[in-house]
Structures are given as structure tokens and as C-alpha cells.
GROMACS .gro file of N, CA and C in nm:
model
  501
    1UNK      N    1   0.085  -0.106  -0.013
    1UNK     CA    2  -0.009  -0.024   0.023
    1UNK      C    3   0.101   0.121   0.006
    2UNK      N    4   0.084   0.248  -0.113
    2UNK     CA    5   0.160   0.339  -0.118
    2UNK      C    6   0.120   0.445  -0.044
    3UNK      N    7   0.190   0.549  -0.050
    3UNK     CA    8   0.156   0.661   0.038
    3UNK      C    9   0.038   0.721  -0.035
    4UNK      N   10   0.026   0.720  -0.152
    4UNK     CA   11  -0.067   0.786  -0.225
    4UNK      C   12  -0.205   0.705  -0.210
    5UNK      N   13  -0.232   0.593  -0.213
    5UNK     CA   14  -0.365   0.531  -0.135
    5UNK      C   15  -0.367   0.549  -0.008
    6UNK      N   16  -0.269   0.550   0.079
    6UNK     CA   17  -0.306   0.596   0.235
    6UNK      C   18  -0.355   0.725   0.216
    7UNK      N   19  -0.312   0.827   0.156
    7UNK     CA   20  -0.367   0.961   0.164
    7UNK      C   21  -0.517   0.950   0.117
    8UNK      N   22  -0.511   0.882  -0.002
    8UNK     CA   23  -0.668   0.855  -0.045
    8UNK      C   24  -0.780   0.832   0.048
    9UNK      N   25  -0.719   0.724   0.157
    9UNK     CA   26  -0.825   0.655   0.208
    9UNK      C   27  -0.839   0.748   0.342
   10UNK      N   28  -0.741   0.836   0.393
   10UNK     CA   29  -0.730   0.934   0.501
   10UNK      C   30  -0.832   1.051   0.442
   11UNK      N   31  -0.802   1.102   0.317
   11UNK     CA   32  -0.896   1.199   0.292
   11UNK      C   33  -1.048   1.137   0.245
   12UNK      N   34  -1.072   1.045   0.199
   12UNK     CA   35  -1.206   1.019   0.199
   12UNK      C   36  -1.275   0.981   0.321
   13UNK      N   37  -1.223   0.934   0.411
   13UNK     CA   38  -1.276   0.893   0.562
   13UNK      C   39  -1.321   1.041   0.623
   14UNK      N   40  -1.212   1.150   0.588
   14UNK     CA   41  -1.241   1.270   0.655
   14UNK      C   42  -1.339   1.363   0.583
   15UNK      N   43  -1.355   1.336   0.436
   15UNK     CA   44  -1.456   1.406   0.363
   15UNK      C   45  -1.595   1.325   0.395
   16UNK      N   46  -1.596   1.222   0.433
   16UNK     CA   47  -1.767   1.132   0.461
   16UNK      C   48  -1.794   1.171   0.614
   17UNK      N   49  -1.680   1.155   0.679
   17UNK     CA   50  -1.724   1.222   0.816
   17UNK      C   51  -1.766   1.343   0.835
   18UNK      N   52  -1.688   1.448   0.789
   18UNK     CA   53  -1.729   1.591   0.794
   18UNK      C   54  -1.861   1.595   0.713
   19UNK      N   55  -1.878   1.558   0.622
   19UNK     CA   56  -1.976   1.585   0.535
   19UNK      C   57  -2.132   1.511   0.645
   20UNK      N   58  -2.107   1.399   0.676
   20UNK     CA   59  -2.211   1.350   0.771
   20UNK      C   60  -2.229   1.448   0.889
   21UNK      N   61  -2.117   1.499   0.948
   21UNK     CA   62  -2.125   1.612   1.030
   21UNK      C   63  -2.219   1.755   1.008
   22UNK      N   64  -2.202   1.769   0.851
   22UNK     CA   65  -2.273   1.890   0.829
   22UNK      C   66  -2.418   1.846   0.831
   23UNK      N   67  -2.459   1.747   0.789
   23UNK     CA   68  -2.607   1.717   0.801
   23UNK      C   69  -2.679   1.677   0.934
   24UNK      N   70  -2.580   1.652   1.050
   24UNK     CA   71  -2.640   1.595   1.151
   24UNK      C   72  -2.624   1.705   1.269
   25UNK      N   73  -2.539   1.817   1.258
   25UNK     CA   74  -2.542   1.921   1.359
   25UNK      C   75  -2.650   1.991   1.354
   26UNK      N   76  -2.706   2.046   1.460
   26UNK     CA   77  -2.803   2.143   1.493
   26UNK      C   78  -2.785   2.275   1.485
   27UNK      N   79  -2.644   2.298   1.536
   27UNK     CA   80  -2.601   2.457   1.514
   27UNK      C   81  -2.558   2.492   1.386
   28UNK      N   82  -2.605   2.579   1.309
   28UNK     CA   83  -2.592   2.582   1.179
   28UNK      C   84  -2.442   2.641   1.130
   29UNK      N   85  -2.402   2.692   1.264
   29UNK     CA   86  -2.242   2.752   1.222
   29UNK      C   87  -2.155   2.645   1.249
   30UNK      N   88  -2.170   2.555   1.305
   30UNK     CA   89  -2.112   2.421   1.349
   30UNK      C   90  -2.099   2.369   1.211
   31UNK      N   91  -2.220   2.332   1.136
   31UNK     CA   92  -2.258   2.263   1.009
   31UNK      C   93  -2.170   2.347   0.868
   32UNK      N   94  -2.155   2.466   0.909
   32UNK     CA   95  -2.077   2.539   0.795
   32UNK      C   96  -1.934   2.511   0.827
   33UNK      N   97  -1.885   2.510   0.940
   33UNK     CA   98  -1.748   2.484   0.973
   33UNK      C   99  -1.704   2.332   0.922
   34UNK      N  100  -1.783   2.240   0.942
   34UNK     CA  101  -1.763   2.120   0.901
   34UNK      C  102  -1.748   2.101   0.766
   35UNK      N  103  -1.842   2.176   0.668
   35UNK     CA  104  -1.863   2.184   0.521
   35UNK      C  105  -1.726   2.250   0.488
   36UNK      N  106  -1.628   2.331   0.544
   36UNK     CA  107  -1.514   2.394   0.540
   36UNK      C  108  -1.412   2.264   0.549
   37UNK      N  109  -1.415   2.151   0.649
   37UNK     CA  110  -1.335   2.075   0.635
   37UNK      C  111  -1.354   1.995   0.502
   38UNK      N  112  -1.488   1.956   0.458
   38UNK     CA  113  -1.525   1.889   0.339
   38UNK      C  114  -1.446   1.937   0.208
   39UNK      N  115  -1.464   2.060   0.239
   39UNK     CA  116  -1.380   2.132   0.092
   39UNK      C  117  -1.234   2.109   0.099
   40UNK      N  118  -1.184   2.094   0.209
   40UNK     CA  119  -1.031   2.097   0.243
   40UNK      C  120  -1.021   1.950   0.186
   41UNK      N  121  -1.103   1.848   0.266
   41UNK     CA  122  -1.066   1.689   0.187
   41UNK      C  123  -1.067   1.667   0.037
   42UNK      N  124  -1.175   1.746  -0.035
   42UNK     CA  125  -1.215   1.734  -0.165
   42UNK      C  126  -1.085   1.809  -0.224
   43UNK      N  127  -1.029   1.901  -0.154
   43UNK     CA  128  -0.893   1.973  -0.241
   43UNK      C  129  -0.794   1.865  -0.225
   44UNK      N  130  -0.788   1.796  -0.129
   44UNK     CA  131  -0.669   1.702  -0.135
   44UNK      C  132  -0.683   1.579  -0.209
   45UNK      N  133  -0.804   1.546  -0.263
   45UNK     CA  134  -0.858   1.463  -0.337
   45UNK      C  135  -0.806   1.520  -0.508
   46UNK      N  136  -0.819   1.617  -0.520
   46UNK     CA  137  -0.785   1.705  -0.643
   46UNK      C  138  -0.626   1.704  -0.667
   47UNK      N  139  -0.546   1.740  -0.551
   47UNK     CA  140  -0.416   1.744  -0.555
   47UNK      C  141  -0.358   1.582  -0.606
   48UNK      N  142  -0.409   1.468  -0.531
   48UNK     CA  143  -0.391   1.364  -0.553
   48UNK      C  144  -0.412   1.317  -0.700
   49UNK      N  145  -0.532   1.391  -0.761
   49UNK     CA  146  -0.542   1.347  -0.890
   49UNK      C  147  -0.431   1.424  -0.990
   50UNK      N  148  -0.363   1.528  -0.950
   50UNK     CA  149  -0.285   1.594  -1.032
   50UNK      C  150  -0.372   1.724  -1.101
   51UNK      N  151  -0.474   1.762  -1.020
   51UNK     CA  152  -0.521   1.890  -1.045
   51UNK      C  153  -0.528   1.994  -0.974
   52UNK      N  154  -0.396   2.070  -0.949
   52UNK     CA  155  -0.350   2.129  -0.873
   52UNK      C  156  -0.464   2.271  -0.876
   53UNK      N  157  -0.474   2.303  -0.993
   53UNK     CA  158  -0.566   2.439  -1.025
   53UNK      C  159  -0.717   2.418  -0.963
   54UNK      N  160  -0.770   2.292  -0.990
   54UNK     CA  161  -0.882   2.303  -0.902
   54UNK      C  162  -0.886   2.277  -0.774
   55UNK      N  163  -0.758   2.217  -0.712
   55UNK     CA  164  -0.751   2.235  -0.558
   55UNK      C  165  -0.755   2.374  -0.512
   56UNK      N  166  -0.661   2.439  -0.569
   56UNK     CA  167  -0.652   2.573  -0.535
   56UNK      C  168  -0.772   2.676  -0.538
   57UNK      N  169  -0.867   2.670  -0.636
   57UNK     CA  170  -0.988   2.708  -0.679
   57UNK      C  171  -1.066   2.683  -0.576
   58UNK      N  172  -1.095   2.556  -0.562
   58UNK     CA  173  -1.188   2.487  -0.448
   58UNK      C  174  -1.147   2.564  -0.309
   59UNK      N  175  -1.031   2.563  -0.284
   59UNK     CA  176  -0.983   2.645  -0.158
   59UNK      C  177  -1.021   2.795  -0.158
   60UNK      N  178  -1.007   2.851  -0.263
   60UNK     CA  179  -1.009   2.982  -0.284
   60UNK      C  180  -1.162   3.028  -0.246
   61UNK      N  181  -1.214   2.989  -0.347
   61UNK     CA  182  -1.367   3.022  -0.375
   61UNK      C  183  -1.472   2.953  -0.277
   62UNK      N  184  -1.463   2.799  -0.250
   62UNK     CA  185  -1.550   2.762  -0.184
   62UNK      C  186  -1.522   2.746  -0.033
   63UNK      N  187  -1.387   2.719   0.013
   63UNK     CA  188  -1.367   2.721   0.142
   63UNK      C  189  -1.357   2.863   0.182
   64UNK      N  190  -1.302   2.950   0.074
   64UNK     CA  191  -1.270   3.108   0.118
   64UNK      C  192  -1.400   3.191   0.095
   65UNK      N  193  -1.441   3.215   0.002
   65UNK     CA  194  -1.527   3.314  -0.028
   65UNK      C  195  -1.673   3.256   0.012
   66UNK      N  196  -1.722   3.148  -0.065
   66UNK     CA  197  -1.874   3.079  -0.020
   66UNK      C  198  -1.865   3.048   0.125
   67UNK      N  199  -1.789   3.022   0.203
   67UNK     CA  200  -1.841   2.990   0.319
   67UNK      C  201  -1.826   3.102   0.403
   68UNK      N  202  -1.758   3.219   0.362
   68UNK     CA  203  -1.781   3.329   0.424
   68UNK      C  204  -1.920   3.397   0.435
   69UNK      N  205  -1.979   3.373   0.304
   69UNK     CA  206  -2.098   3.401   0.299
   69UNK      C  207  -2.197   3.337   0.354
   70UNK      N  208  -2.166   3.223   0.349
   70UNK     CA  209  -2.270   3.120   0.447
   70UNK      C  210  -2.267   3.161   0.595
   71UNK      N  211  -2.138   3.189   0.638
   71UNK     CA  212  -2.141   3.230   0.768
   71UNK      C  213  -2.208   3.348   0.801
   72UNK      N  214  -2.196   3.439   0.719
   72UNK     CA  215  -2.232   3.577   0.718
   72UNK      C  216  -2.394   3.557   0.724
   73UNK      N  217  -2.448   3.488   0.633
   73UNK     CA  218  -2.606   3.506   0.629
   73UNK      C  219  -2.664   3.409   0.738
   74UNK      N  220  -2.594   3.301   0.787
   74UNK     CA  221  -2.630   3.222   0.902
   74UNK      C  222  -2.634   3.312   1.027
   75UNK      N  223  -2.545   3.393   1.024
   75UNK     CA  224  -2.506   3.480   1.167
   75UNK      C  225  -2.614   3.584   1.145
   76UNK      N  226  -2.665   3.623   1.024
   76UNK     CA  227  -2.751   3.750   1.045
   76UNK      C  228  -2.894   3.693   1.025
   77UNK      N  229  -2.940   3.575   1.007
   77UNK     CA  230  -3.074   3.510   1.007
   77UNK      C  231  -3.117   3.504   1.156
   78UNK      N  232  -3.225   3.525   1.176
   78UNK     CA  233  -3.302   3.487   1.286
   78UNK      C  234  -3.344   3.314   1.277
   79UNK      N  235  -3.298   3.206   1.367
   79UNK     CA  236  -3.341   3.095   1.312
   79UNK      C  237  -3.430   3.026   1.414
   80UNK      N  238  -3.526   3.122   1.463
   80UNK     CA  239  -3.624   3.071   1.546
   80UNK      C  240  -3.740   2.981   1.424
   81UNK      N  241  -3.755   2.854   1.469
   81UNK     CA  242  -3.875   2.792   1.395
   81UNK      C  243  -4.005   2.871   1.443
   82UNK      N  244  -4.042   2.942   1.533
   82UNK     CA  245  -4.176   2.990   1.560
   82UNK      C  246  -4.192   3.141   1.471
   83UNK      N  247  -4.087   3.215   1.430
   83UNK     CA  248  -4.119   3.320   1.350
   83UNK      C  249  -4.073   3.290   1.207
   84UNK      N  250  -4.072   3.186   1.180
   84UNK     CA  251  -4.017   3.155   1.009
   84UNK      C  252  -4.167   3.196   0.947
   85UNK      N  253  -4.151   3.276   0.822
   85UNK     CA  254  -4.225   3.333   0.744
   85UNK      C  255  -4.318   3.216   0.660
   86UNK      N  256  -4.431   3.205   0.617
   86UNK     CA  257  -4.530   3.104   0.529
   86UNK      C  258  -4.421   3.132   0.396
   87UNK      N  259  -4.386   3.010   0.334
   87UNK     CA  260  -4.346   3.040   0.175
   87UNK      C  261  -4.445   3.069   0.083
   88UNK      N  262  -4.417   3.167  -0.008
   88UNK     CA  263  -4.504   3.239  -0.116
   88UNK      C  264  -4.514   3.093  -0.202
   89UNK      N  265  -4.635   3.077  -0.271
   89UNK     CA  266  -4.643   2.984  -0.395
   89UNK      C  267  -4.547   3.031  -0.519
   90UNK      N  268  -4.549   3.190  -0.559
   90UNK     CA  269  -4.460   3.213  -0.664
   90UNK      C  270  -4.341   3.190  -0.613
   91UNK      N  271  -4.269   3.187  -0.519
   91UNK     CA  272  -4.135   3.153  -0.477
   91UNK      C  273  -4.103   3.020  -0.485
   92UNK      N  274  -4.227   2.923  -0.447
   92UNK     CA  275  -4.215   2.775  -0.468
   92UNK      C  276  -4.188   2.729  -0.630
   93UNK      N  277  -4.266   2.825  -0.690
   93UNK     CA  278  -4.290   2.769  -0.848
   93UNK      C  279  -4.141   2.831  -0.908
   94UNK      N  280  -4.093   2.941  -0.842
   94UNK     CA  281  -3.951   2.983  -0.887
   94UNK      C  282  -3.834   2.918  -0.866
   95UNK      N  283  -3.843   2.840  -0.744
   95UNK     CA  284  -3.758   2.724  -0.707
   95UNK      C  285  -3.761   2.588  -0.778
   96UNK      N  286  -3.883   2.556  -0.850
   96UNK     CA  287  -3.904   2.434  -0.920
   96UNK      C  288  -3.857   2.476  -1.049
   97UNK      N  289  -3.870   2.572  -1.113
   97UNK     CA  290  -3.829   2.619  -1.244
   97UNK      C  291  -3.666   2.605  -1.230
   98UNK      N  292  -3.627   2.691  -1.110
   98UNK     CA  293  -3.468   2.691  -1.127
   98UNK      C  294  -3.415   2.542  -1.108
   99UNK      N  295  -3.473   2.461  -1.050
   99UNK     CA  296  -3.428   2.353  -0.990
   99UNK      C  297  -3.422   2.275  -1.121
  100UNK      N  298  -3.541   2.285  -1.197
  100UNK     CA  299  -3.548   2.188  -1.339
  100UNK      C  300  -3.446   2.258  -1.447
  101UNK      N  301  -3.431   2.399  -1.430
  101UNK     CA  302  -3.322   2.453  -1.498
  101UNK      C  303  -3.180   2.389  -1.495
  102UNK      N  304  -3.156   2.386  -1.382
  102UNK     CA  305  -3.012   2.303  -1.326
  102UNK      C  306  -3.024   2.163  -1.375
  103UNK      N  307  -3.088   2.113  -1.319
  103UNK     CA  308  -3.119   1.956  -1.375
  103UNK      C  309  -3.079   1.966  -1.528
  104UNK      N  310  -3.166   2.032  -1.615
  104UNK     CA  311  -3.144   2.025  -1.797
  104UNK      C  312  -2.988   2.043  -1.798
  105UNK      N  313  -2.911   2.128  -1.728
  105UNK     CA  314  -2.797   2.197  -1.756
  105UNK      C  315  -2.720   2.086  -1.720
  106UNK      N  316  -2.724   1.999  -1.606
  106UNK     CA  317  -2.669   1.903  -1.587
  106UNK      C  318  -2.656   1.762  -1.648
  107UNK      N  319  -2.784   1.723  -1.729
  107UNK     CA  320  -2.783   1.622  -1.834
  107UNK      C  321  -2.698   1.684  -1.940
  108UNK      N  322  -2.717   1.806  -1.972
  108UNK     CA  323  -2.646   1.842  -2.106
  108UNK      C  324  -2.503   1.816  -2.084
  109UNK      N  325  -2.447   1.875  -1.949
  109UNK     CA  326  -2.300   1.883  -1.927
  109UNK      C  327  -2.252   1.712  -1.930
  110UNK      N  328  -2.326   1.626  -1.872
  110UNK     CA  329  -2.330   1.475  -1.869
  110UNK      C  330  -2.305   1.414  -2.018
  111UNK      N  331  -2.399   1.464  -2.102
  111UNK     CA  332  -2.391   1.402  -2.238
  111UNK      C  333  -2.261   1.443  -2.302
  112UNK      N  334  -2.229   1.578  -2.294
  112UNK     CA  335  -2.110   1.600  -2.357
  112UNK      C  336  -1.987   1.560  -2.280
  113UNK      N  337  -1.999   1.528  -2.159
  113UNK     CA  338  -1.869   1.481  -2.091
  113UNK      C  339  -1.798   1.338  -2.120
  114UNK      N  340  -1.908   1.286  -2.207
  114UNK     CA  341  -1.871   1.139  -2.248
  114UNK      C  342  -1.754   1.137  -2.320
  115UNK      N  343  -1.757   1.246  -2.456
  115UNK     CA  344  -1.651   1.241  -2.537
  115UNK      C  345  -1.514   1.298  -2.483
  116UNK      N  346  -1.525   1.371  -2.379
  116UNK     CA  347  -1.417   1.427  -2.331
  116UNK      C  348  -1.341   1.299  -2.228
  117UNK      N  349  -1.416   1.248  -2.140
  117UNK     CA  350  -1.367   1.150  -2.069
  117UNK      C  351  -1.320   1.020  -2.158
  118UNK      N  352  -1.349   1.012  -2.276
  118UNK     CA  353  -1.296   0.905  -2.343
  118UNK      C  354  -1.155   0.969  -2.405
  119UNK      N  355  -1.162   1.075  -2.438
  119UNK     CA  356  -1.016   1.131  -2.474
  119UNK      C  357  -0.931   1.155  -2.362
  120UNK      N  358  -0.970   1.165  -2.252
  120UNK     CA  359  -0.882   1.177  -2.120
  120UNK      C  360  -0.816   1.043  -2.104
  121UNK      N  361  -0.904   0.933  -2.137
  121UNK     CA  362  -0.882   0.782  -2.080
  121UNK      C  363  -0.775   0.751  -2.178
  122UNK      N  364  -0.781   0.771  -2.319
  122UNK     CA  365  -0.673   0.772  -2.416
  122UNK      C  366  -0.547   0.827  -2.427
  123UNK      N  367  -0.553   0.915  -2.309
  123UNK     CA  368  -0.457   1.024  -2.288
  123UNK      C  369  -0.432   1.113  -2.434
  124UNK      N  370  -0.539   1.151  -2.497
  124UNK     CA  371  -0.513   1.205  -2.620
  124UNK      C  372  -0.565   1.342  -2.606
  125UNK      N  373  -0.523   1.460  -2.664
  125UNK     CA  374  -0.561   1.580  -2.643
  125UNK      C  375  -0.504   1.673  -2.539
  126UNK      N  376  -0.552   1.787  -2.513
  126UNK     CA  377  -0.503   1.853  -2.424
  126UNK      C  378  -0.616   1.899  -2.288
  127UNK      N  379  -0.682   1.818  -2.274
  127UNK     CA  380  -0.799   1.829  -2.148
  127UNK      C  381  -0.713   1.858  -2.015
  128UNK      N  382  -0.764   1.944  -1.960
  128UNK     CA  383  -0.721   1.940  -1.806
  128UNK      C  384  -0.615   2.068  -1.801
  129UNK      N  385  -0.537   2.134  -1.901
  129UNK     CA  386  -0.474   2.232  -1.908
  129UNK      C  387  -0.533   2.366  -1.852
  130UNK      N  388  -0.449   2.465  -1.793
  130UNK     CA  389  -0.522   2.562  -1.746
  130UNK      C  390  -0.557   2.659  -1.848
  131UNK      N  391  -0.417   2.669  -1.942
  131UNK     CA  392  -0.463   2.744  -2.106
  131UNK      C  393  -0.587   2.718  -2.155
  132UNK      N  394  -0.592   2.579  -2.183
  132UNK     CA  395  -0.721   2.522  -2.236
  132UNK      C  396  -0.875   2.569  -2.192
  133UNK      N  397  -0.865   2.606  -2.021
  133UNK     CA  398  -0.976   2.621  -1.969
  133UNK      C  399  -0.982   2.790  -1.984
  134UNK      N  400  -0.883   2.856  -1.965
  134UNK     CA  401  -0.920   2.991  -1.993
  134UNK      C  402  -0.955   3.021  -2.163
  135UNK      N  403  -0.894   2.950  -2.234
  135UNK     CA  404  -0.943   2.986  -2.370
  135UNK      C  405  -1.081   2.964  -2.400
  136UNK      N  406  -1.144   2.854  -2.349
  136UNK     CA  407  -1.263   2.815  -2.344
  136UNK      C  408  -1.333   2.875  -2.268
  137UNK      N  409  -1.322   2.943  -2.165
  137UNK     CA  410  -1.419   3.060  -2.068
  137UNK      C  411  -1.424   3.160  -2.124
  138UNK      N  412  -1.329   3.203  -2.188
  138UNK     CA  413  -1.334   3.348  -2.241
  138UNK      C  414  -1.327   3.368  -2.387
  139UNK      N  415  -1.370   3.243  -2.469
  139UNK     CA  416  -1.389   3.253  -2.604
  139UNK      C  417  -1.534   3.204  -2.604
  140UNK      N  418  -1.584   3.056  -2.564
  140UNK     CA  419  -1.714   3.041  -2.568
  140UNK      C  420  -1.808   3.050  -2.476
  141UNK      N  421  -1.766   3.063  -2.344
  141UNK     CA  422  -1.852   3.085  -2.259
  141UNK      C  423  -1.843   3.228  -2.187
  142UNK      N  424  -1.806   3.334  -2.262
  142UNK     CA  425  -1.772   3.452  -2.201
  142UNK      C  426  -1.917   3.526  -2.160
  143UNK      N  427  -2.025   3.498  -2.236
  143UNK     CA  428  -2.177   3.569  -2.161
  143UNK      C  429  -2.197   3.508  -2.029
  144UNK      N  430  -2.219   3.331  -2.019
  144UNK     CA  431  -2.265   3.286  -1.877
  144UNK      C  432  -2.162   3.353  -1.781
  145UNK      N  433  -1.997   3.355  -1.804
  145UNK     CA  434  -1.905   3.410  -1.729
  145UNK      C  435  -1.948   3.542  -1.678
  146UNK      N  436  -1.961   3.647  -1.754
  146UNK     CA  437  -2.024   3.740  -1.713
  146UNK      C  438  -2.119   3.792  -1.619
  147UNK      N  439  -2.282   3.684  -1.683
  147UNK     CA  440  -2.377   3.693  -1.611
  147UNK      C  441  -2.377   3.649  -1.477
  148UNK      N  442  -2.249   3.521  -1.441
  148UNK     CA  443  -2.249   3.474  -1.300
  148UNK      C  444  -2.155   3.591  -1.243
  149UNK      N  445  -2.083   3.676  -1.299
  149UNK     CA  446  -2.039   3.798  -1.223
  149UNK      C  447  -2.121   3.911  -1.154
  150UNK      N  448  -2.229   3.936  -1.261
  150UNK     CA  449  -2.342   4.028  -1.223
  150UNK      C  450  -2.423   3.965  -1.116
  151UNK      N  451  -2.443   3.836  -1.091
  151UNK     CA  452  -2.518   3.726  -1.023
  151UNK      C  453  -2.452   3.767  -0.871
  152UNK      N  454  -2.317   3.725  -0.873
  152UNK     CA  455  -2.220   3.749  -0.742
  152UNK      C  456  -2.216   3.885  -0.710
  153UNK      N  457  -2.218   3.993  -0.785
  153UNK     CA  458  -2.239   4.125  -0.762
  153UNK      C  459  -2.361   4.172  -0.666
  154UNK      N  460  -2.472   4.112  -0.741
  154UNK     CA  461  -2.596   4.125  -0.694
  154UNK      C  462  -2.623   4.067  -0.564
  155UNK      N  463  -2.550   3.950  -0.516
  155UNK     CA  464  -2.535   3.889  -0.402
  155UNK      C  465  -2.467   3.946  -0.272
  156UNK      N  466  -2.387   4.017  -0.349
  156UNK     CA  467  -2.302   4.099  -0.222
  156UNK      C  468  -2.384   4.240  -0.186
  157UNK      N  469  -2.439   4.274  -0.307
  157UNK     CA  470  -2.524   4.398  -0.280
  157UNK      C  471  -2.658   4.345  -0.181
  158UNK      N  472  -2.697   4.259  -0.200
  158UNK     CA  473  -2.810   4.200  -0.111
  158UNK      C  474  -2.752   4.183   0.034
  159UNK      N  475  -2.642   4.127   0.045
  159UNK     CA  476  -2.588   4.086   0.175
  159UNK      C  477  -2.585   4.231   0.241
  160UNK      N  478  -2.522   4.336   0.187
  160UNK     CA  479  -2.528   4.435   0.241
  160UNK      C  480  -2.599   4.520   0.288
  161UNK      N  481  -2.744   4.512   0.197
  161UNK     CA  482  -2.867   4.556   0.241
  161UNK      C  483  -2.914   4.475   0.352
  162UNK      N  484  -2.938   4.349   0.331
  162UNK     CA  485  -2.977   4.266   0.462
  162UNK      C  486  -2.922   4.325   0.585
  163UNK      N  487  -2.803   4.322   0.584
  163UNK     CA  488  -2.713   4.357   0.711
  163UNK      C  489  -2.736   4.490   0.767
  164UNK      N  490  -2.792   4.586   0.657
  164UNK     CA  491  -2.777   4.758   0.743
  164UNK      C  492  -2.945   4.738   0.826
  165UNK      N  493  -2.892   4.794   0.931
  165UNK     CA  494  -3.015   4.791   1.026
  165UNK      C  495  -3.098   4.934   0.975
  166UNK      N  496  -3.257   4.904   1.004
  166UNK     CA  497  -3.323   5.024   0.985
  166UNK      C  498  -3.326   5.099   1.098
  167UNK      N  499  -3.311   5.225   1.090
  167UNK     CA  500  -3.324   5.342   1.196
  167UNK      C  501  -3.438   5.386   1.228
   0.00000   0.00000   0.00000
């Protein structure tokens, strides 16, 4: 049993254990902190797969920025079950439409990934290089990339508005 295999099993056990702690903890702040541990374990798996770029992006984006936003929102929310507002039917409908759209995007990505995975398995092509990722991102997907940046900007503005106390 080599060092890589031992690291794989340790990281896997850590990821599964911390993911279970995320869903079993009653305190939402503790759940978010266990989620950070899960992200670090997943980044360790990326490093074992020789995907250092994904590992660094996972740590910076998810364990860093997104988790800070989660903690910020959790700490701002009043988590009393008694004062929880009733869900609006329009909001539920929007959630169903959003979830369905995400499902369609995932299916399209899985269908396209079959040709990519066969090229990676045969070790042909330049898949996985940062240069190719940047070219595809800024040539083929520049509009969705910019839309996501506007979405992040609106989320930050929303967080500032929510945190502002009314006088």
C-alpha cells in the first residue's frame, strides 16, 4: 500500500465524516465549519489527481469566499422556527423552475462529458490544462461567465442591504 493510497483513504474518511457532521449538527455555524473541512478534503483529492488548479480554486472560492458568505447569512438570520414566515407559492414555483433548469444543464453537461472522458482515458488531447480552460471560458462561455459575475455582485449588494439596520 503506497503513500498515495493511504492519503486517498484518509482524505476519503475525513470527507465522508465531515459531510455527515454537516447534516447531523443542530447548530448551523458548526455545520458550515464542517463543510469547510469537507472542501479541504476534496481539495486534497484534487491534488492526488494532479489537478492542482482545481484544488486551489476549490480552496479559494468555496472554502474561502462562499463559506464566508454562508457564515455571514447564517449569523444574520434569526433561526427561530416559531417566527419563520410562510413560503410564497410564487417563490416555490420559481424554485421548481430553477431546479429544473439546473437539472437540464447537468444532463447536457453529462452528455457532452462522454466524449471528453474518452479522450482523457486514452490520454489524447489537451484536456485539463489551465491554458485551455481559460481559452474556452473567455471565448465560448464569456456571456455566462459575465452573467455569473453580475449575479455575484447582486448577491453582495443583497448581503449589504440585509445587514443594514433600519433606524
